Tab-separated table of C-alpha atoms and ligand atoms in Angstrom:
chain	number	residue	atom	x	y	z
V	453	MET	CA	-0.185	0.183	0.042
V	454	ARG	CA	1.193	3.365	-0.681
V	455	PHE	CA	0.267	6.129	1.406
V	456	ILE	CA	-0.073	9.792	0.432
V	457	LYS	CA	-0.234	12.346	3.094
V	458	THR	CA	-1.739	15.681	2.239
V	459	LYS	CA	-2.360	19.094	3.841
V	460	ASP	CA	-6.109	19.487	3.887
V	461	TYR	CA	-9.190	18.189	2.251
V	462	GLU	CA	-8.179	20.349	-0.813
V	463	ASP	CA	-5.065	19.362	-1.210
V	464	MET	CA	-6.216	15.385	-0.937
V	465	SER	CA	-8.812	16.403	-3.460
V	466	ARG	CA	-6.249	17.683	-6.176
V	467	LYS	CA	-4.099	14.863	-5.768
V	468	ALA	CA	-7.109	12.346	-5.943
V	469	ALA	CA	-8.137	14.329	-9.489
V	470	ASN	CA	-4.505	14.213	-10.852
V	471	ILE	CA	-4.128	10.189	-10.352
V	472	ILE	CA	-7.675	9.780	-12.000
V	473	GLY	CA	-6.697	12.611	-14.752
V	474	ALA	CA	-3.510	10.457	-15.502
V	475	GLN	CA	-5.465	7.207	-15.655
V	476	VAL	CA	-7.734	8.860	-18.320
V	477	VAL	CA	-4.774	10.503	-20.107
V	478	LEU	CA	-2.781	7.236	-20.046
V	479	LYS	CA	-5.896	4.848	-21.271
V	480	PRO	CA	-8.395	6.904	-22.503
V	481	ALA	CA	-10.908	4.034	-22.708
V	482	SER	CA	-10.482	3.310	-19.067
V	483	VAL	CA	-12.953	1.751	-16.728
V	484	LEU	CA	-13.378	3.953	-13.705
V	485	GLY	CA	-15.079	2.541	-10.684
V	486	LEU	CA	-16.632	5.287	-8.987
V	487	ALA	CA	-18.023	6.280	-5.400
V	488	THR	CA	-20.437	8.548	-3.857
V	489	GLY	CA	-20.253	10.454	-0.383
V	490	SER	CA	-18.962	13.368	0.806
V	491	THR	CA	-15.348	12.402	0.472
V	492	PRO	CA	-14.785	12.535	-3.277
V	493	ILE	CA	-16.981	15.856	-4.332
V	494	LYS	CA	-14.017	18.023	-4.521
V	495	THR	CA	-12.329	15.148	-6.589
V	496	TYR	CA	-15.253	15.235	-9.051
V	497	ALA	CA	-15.178	18.915	-9.030
V	498	ASN	CA	-11.328	18.829	-9.913
V	499	LEU	CA	-11.869	16.539	-12.528
V	500	VAL	CA	-14.839	18.716	-14.069
V	501	LYS	CA	-12.282	21.461	-13.874
V	502	ASP	CA	-9.572	19.526	-15.521
V	503	TYR	CA	-12.295	18.815	-18.445
V	504	GLN	CA	-13.092	22.145	-18.404
V	505	ASN	CA	-9.494	23.256	-19.154
V	506	GLY	CA	-9.188	21.085	-21.865
V	507	ASP	CA	-7.072	18.582	-20.319
V	508	LEU	CA	-9.208	15.534	-20.013
V	509	ASP	CA	-11.458	13.777	-22.295
V	510	PHE	CA	-13.722	11.250	-20.878
V	511	SER	CA	-15.500	10.492	-24.165
V	512	GLN	CA	-14.150	6.857	-24.335
V	513	VAL	CA	-14.474	5.934	-20.413
V	514	SER	CA	-16.857	3.981	-19.020
V	515	SER	CA	-17.831	3.913	-15.427
V	516	VAL	CA	-18.890	1.441	-12.856
V	517	ASN	CA	-20.495	2.821	-9.616
V	518	LEU	CA	-20.026	0.941	-6.356
V	519	ASP	CA	-23.463	1.059	-4.844
V	520	GLU	CA	-26.940	2.264	-4.963
V	521	TYR	CA	-29.881	2.678	-2.461
V	522	LYS	CA	-32.583	0.008	-2.820
V	523	GLY	CA	-35.729	1.588	-3.466
V	524	LEU	CA	-34.525	5.261	-4.447
V	525	ASP	CA	-35.977	6.484	-7.890
V	526	ARG	CA	-32.871	7.986	-10.267
V	527	LYS	CA	-34.908	11.334	-10.037
V	528	ASN	CA	-34.636	11.352	-5.993
V	529	ASP	CA	-31.828	13.788	-5.350
V	530	GLN	CA	-30.258	11.494	-2.835
V	531	SER	CA	-29.982	8.195	-5.084
V	532	TYR	CA	-26.340	7.890	-6.308
V	533	PHE	CA	-27.413	8.044	-9.763
V	534	TYR	CA	-28.779	11.581	-8.767
V	535	PHE	CA	-25.359	12.449	-7.485
V	536	MET	CA	-23.161	10.894	-10.273
V	537	ASN	CA	-24.976	13.084	-12.622
V	538	ASP	CA	-24.899	16.291	-10.418
V	539	HIS	CA	-21.070	15.932	-9.350
V	540	LEU	CA	-19.651	14.947	-12.630
V	541	PHE	CA	-21.568	13.160	-15.437
V	542	LYS	CA	-23.527	16.092	-16.295
V	543	HIS	CA	-20.645	18.303	-16.545
V	544	VAL	CA	-18.118	16.100	-18.674
V	545	ASN	CA	-17.995	14.501	-21.940
V	546	ILE	CA	-18.798	11.220	-20.683
V	547	ASP	CA	-21.357	8.725	-22.617
V	548	PRO	CA	-24.216	8.402	-20.520
V	549	ASN	CA	-24.600	4.927	-21.964
V	550	ARG	CA	-21.365	4.067	-20.704
V	551	THR	CA	-22.162	5.177	-16.916
V	552	PHE	CA	-23.420	2.381	-14.862
V	553	LEU	CA	-24.828	2.041	-11.245
V	554	PRO	CA	-26.774	-0.912	-9.937
V	555	ASP	CA	-30.540	-0.504	-10.474
V	556	GLY	CA	-31.846	0.700	-7.509
V	557	MET	CA	-35.865	0.348	-8.600
V	558	GLU	CA	-35.303	-3.492	-8.930
V	559	ASN	CA	-37.386	-4.892	-6.507
V	560	ASP	CA	-35.903	-8.314	-7.078
V	561	ALA	CA	-32.689	-8.391	-5.187
V	562	ALA	CA	-31.345	-11.437	-6.859
V	563	LYS	CA	-32.173	-10.107	-10.313
V	564	ALA	CA	-30.596	-6.786	-9.635
V	565	CYS	CA	-27.366	-8.394	-8.232
V	566	ARG	CA	-27.404	-10.713	-11.212
V	567	ASP	CA	-27.668	-7.947	-13.805
V	568	TYR	CA	-24.724	-5.604	-12.026
V	569	ASP	CA	-22.744	-8.273	-12.267
V	570	GLY	CA	-23.596	-8.856	-16.001
V	571	VAL	CA	-22.565	-5.123	-16.131
V	572	LEU	CA	-19.437	-5.657	-14.692
V	573	LYS	CA	-18.377	-8.500	-16.565
V	574	ALA	CA	-19.476	-7.042	-19.606
V	575	VAL	CA	-16.952	-3.732	-19.017
V	576	GLY	CA	-14.395	-6.111	-19.053
V	577	GLY	CA	-12.565	-5.332	-15.576
V	578	VAL	CA	-11.979	-2.076	-13.731
V	579	ASP	CA	-9.034	-0.037	-14.136
V	580	LEU	CA	-8.771	2.403	-11.121
V	581	GLN	CA	-11.299	1.809	-8.702
V	582	LEU	CA	-12.027	4.915	-6.378
V	583	LEU	CA	-12.853	4.182	-2.889
V	584	GLY	CA	-14.051	6.101	0.349
V	585	ILE	CA	-14.036	4.683	3.749
V	586	GLY	CA	-17.035	4.285	6.177
V	587	HIS	CA	-16.502	4.746	10.074
V	588	ASN	CA	-16.942	1.387	10.694
V	589	GLY	CA	-14.735	0.211	7.713
V	590	HIS	CA	-17.389	-0.478	4.957
V	591	ILE	CA	-16.368	0.042	1.313
V	592	GLY	CA	-19.096	0.327	-1.192
V	593	PHE	CA	-21.918	-0.773	1.410
V	594	ASN	CA	-19.961	-4.124	2.211
V	595	GLU	CA	-20.875	-3.760	5.940
V	596	PRO	CA	-18.554	-5.376	8.930
V	597	SER	CA	-19.627	-9.030	8.523
V	598	ASP	CA	-18.605	-12.616	9.317
V	599	VAL	CA	-17.473	-12.900	5.395
V	600	PHE	CA	-16.344	-11.137	2.439
V	601	ALA	CA	-18.895	-11.012	-0.327
V	602	ASP	CA	-17.705	-11.814	-3.506
V	603	GLN	CA	-19.946	-10.383	-6.204
V	604	THR	CA	-22.814	-8.030	-5.932
V	605	ILE	CA	-25.100	-8.389	-2.871
V	606	CYS	CA	-28.088	-6.475	-1.498
V	607	VAL	CA	-26.920	-5.508	2.083
V	608	ASP	CA	-29.311	-4.393	5.185
V	609	LEU	CA	-27.033	-1.105	5.944
V	610	ALA	CA	-25.764	-0.998	9.561
V	611	GLU	CA	-27.443	1.161	12.055
V	612	SER	CA	-24.205	3.383	12.251
V	613	THR	CA	-24.549	3.934	8.432
V	614	ILE	CA	-28.158	4.877	8.640
V	615	GLN	CA	-27.566	7.175	11.200
V	616	ALA	CA	-24.499	8.585	9.182
V	617	ASN	CA	-26.780	9.193	6.210
V	618	GLN	CA	-29.426	10.618	8.145
V	619	ARG	CA	-28.054	14.100	7.578
V	620	PHE	CA	-29.007	14.025	3.939
V	621	PHE	CA	-32.831	12.736	4.428
V	622	ALA	CA	-35.560	14.876	6.040
V	623	SER	CA	-36.005	11.902	8.810
V	624	TYR	CA	-34.813	8.613	10.071
V	625	ASP	CA	-37.982	6.820	8.344
V	626	ASP	CA	-36.771	8.656	4.807
V	627	VAL	CA	-33.074	6.640	4.742
V	628	PRO	CA	-32.893	3.791	3.163
V	629	LYS	CA	-32.174	0.581	4.890
V	630	ARG	CA	-31.161	-1.393	2.323
V	631	ALA	CA	-28.570	-1.063	-0.724
V	632	TYR	CA	-26.981	-3.099	-3.819
V	633	THR	CA	-23.146	-3.085	-3.701
V	634	MET	CA	-20.313	-4.397	-5.325
V	635	GLY	CA	-18.721	-7.372	-3.461
V	636	ILE	CA	-15.240	-7.276	-2.061
V	637	GLY	CA	-14.081	-9.711	-4.859
V	638	THR	CA	-14.949	-7.454	-7.680
V	639	ILE	CA	-13.274	-4.275	-5.745
V	640	MET	CA	-10.447	-6.606	-5.227
V	641	ALA	CA	-10.221	-7.412	-8.913
V	642	ALA	CA	-9.781	-3.831	-9.918
V	643	ALA	CA	-6.129	-3.575	-11.515
V	644	ARG	CA	-5.588	-0.118	-9.109
V	645	ILE	CA	-7.534	1.299	-6.051
V	646	LEU	CA	-7.328	4.742	-4.859
V	647	ILE	CA	-9.166	5.038	-1.636
V	648	LEU	CA	-9.621	8.398	0.205
V	649	ALA	CA	-9.777	9.251	3.899
V	650	SER	CA	-10.703	13.012	4.922
V	651	GLY	CA	-10.954	14.391	8.694
V	652	GLU	CA	-10.253	13.505	12.378
V	653	GLY	CA	-13.526	11.233	12.259
V	654	LYS	CA	-11.721	8.889	9.944
V	655	ALA	CA	-8.229	8.591	12.062
V	656	ALA	CA	-9.404	5.632	13.967
V	657	ILE	CA	-10.588	3.587	11.399
V	658	VAL	CA	-7.574	4.272	8.792
V	659	LYS	CA	-5.322	2.602	11.487
V	660	ALA	CA	-7.701	-0.344	12.187
V	661	ALA	CA	-8.236	-0.934	8.477
V	662	PHE	CA	-4.715	-0.398	7.117
V	663	PHE	CA	-2.607	-1.480	10.456
V	664	GLY	CA	-4.635	-3.969	11.848
V	665	PRO	CA	-5.659	-7.411	11.369
V	666	VAL	CA	-7.347	-8.391	7.928
V	667	THR	CA	-10.851	-9.350	8.981
V	668	PRO	CA	-14.367	-9.040	7.402
V	669	LYS	CA	-15.394	-7.330	10.523
V	670	VAL	CA	-13.315	-4.306	8.931
V	671	PRO	CA	-14.335	-4.930	5.033
V	672	ALA	CA	-11.302	-2.269	3.977
V	673	SER	CA	-8.792	-4.465	5.676
V	674	ILE	CA	-8.990	-6.762	2.740
V	675	LEU	CA	-7.261	-4.008	0.846
V	676	GLN	CA	-3.868	-4.415	2.576
V	677	PHE	CA	-3.562	-7.940	0.158
V	678	HIS	CA	-4.207	-5.945	-3.135
V	679	PRO	CA	-1.149	-5.426	-4.914
V	680	ASP	CA	-1.720	-1.671	-6.005
V	681	VAL	CA	-3.658	0.148	-3.624
V	682	ILE	CA	-3.294	4.313	-3.189
V	683	VAL	CA	-4.322	5.468	0.115
V	684	ILE	CA	-4.821	9.538	0.182
V	685	GLY	CA	-5.382	11.158	3.507
V	686	ASP	CA	-5.419	14.426	4.882
V	687	GLU	CA	-3.344	15.237	8.118
V	688	ALA	CA	-6.321	14.640	10.054
V	689	ALA	CA	-7.301	11.505	8.719
V	690	PHE	CA	-3.756	10.150	9.073
V	691	SER	CA	-3.114	11.637	12.714
V	692	GLN	CA	-3.364	8.276	14.324
V	693	ILE	CA	-0.750	6.362	11.919
V	694	THR	CA	3.123	6.863	11.418
V	695	ILE	CA	3.797	6.636	7.676
O	412	LIG	C1	-20.096	5.271	-1.504
O	412	LIG	C2	-19.746	4.435	-0.692
O	412	LIG	C3	-19.242	4.323	0.838
O	412	LIG	C4	-18.574	5.556	1.183
O	412	LIG	C5	-18.287	5.885	2.663
O	412	LIG	C6	-17.811	7.121	3.108
O	412	LIG	O1	-20.251	5.118	-3.067
O	412	LIG	O2	-19.341	3.308	-1.350
O	412	LIG	O3	-18.504	3.609	1.225
O	412	LIG	O4	-17.340	5.821	0.408
O	412	LIG	O5	-19.641	5.768	3.302
O	412	LIG	O6	-18.454	8.143	2.994
O	412	LIG	P1	-18.014	9.762	3.328
O	412	LIG	O7	-17.378	9.992	2.030
O	412	LIG	O8	-19.270	10.568	2.970
O	412	LIG	O9	-17.442	9.782	4.933
């Protein structure tokens, strides 16, 4: 694992965008694995800026997102489809037909997972997977568990995740309790993984996930076994580790 410590969130976001941008420059038809959440927002803003400056061309890029809430319509402003469109897709020249997320409106969970695994197979493997990390060590929505899920699954979100997500919804009852997520096996199959962590609140999990034992109780810990992981964190997120 390579660790890149940055001054602050802005610096982290610039460096992350530079790495994603370099991937697209080096391989214009890259398959990018993308994440939502608050951490990558500025990274996407920087990619949009680079596109607007003429430095990046997304016309041949395909993207596969990690996850989507079960039961949220794409038009719902809390769906991850909406998020991706809002923060990245509508601002750059990516072909909307080559941007993929699990279908949150597919009520048949087995079918939704099967369909998304079909998509992941069809795109032919992720070149660069962007990740954030949950306070409990989740990646995608792979919550702490007794096993590492291989392929796409429908998960019951952990209570702590539901509470963390509540800030985006009018009430607790409105927060989706289930989600579809890429499995750990799929995430681990990406050629390169870029994981971002920002803020004091992530310091303990950064230490546990990357310097503690590898266990499905801390899903991100599996990344220690991946041959090409870059962890970019700001000083606050790296405050409990020595690198
Ligand atoms: C989002 C995702 C989640 C987030 C994680 C951290 O697609 O897969 O694993 O990366 O919950 O979220 P933030 O960045 O909001 O702290």
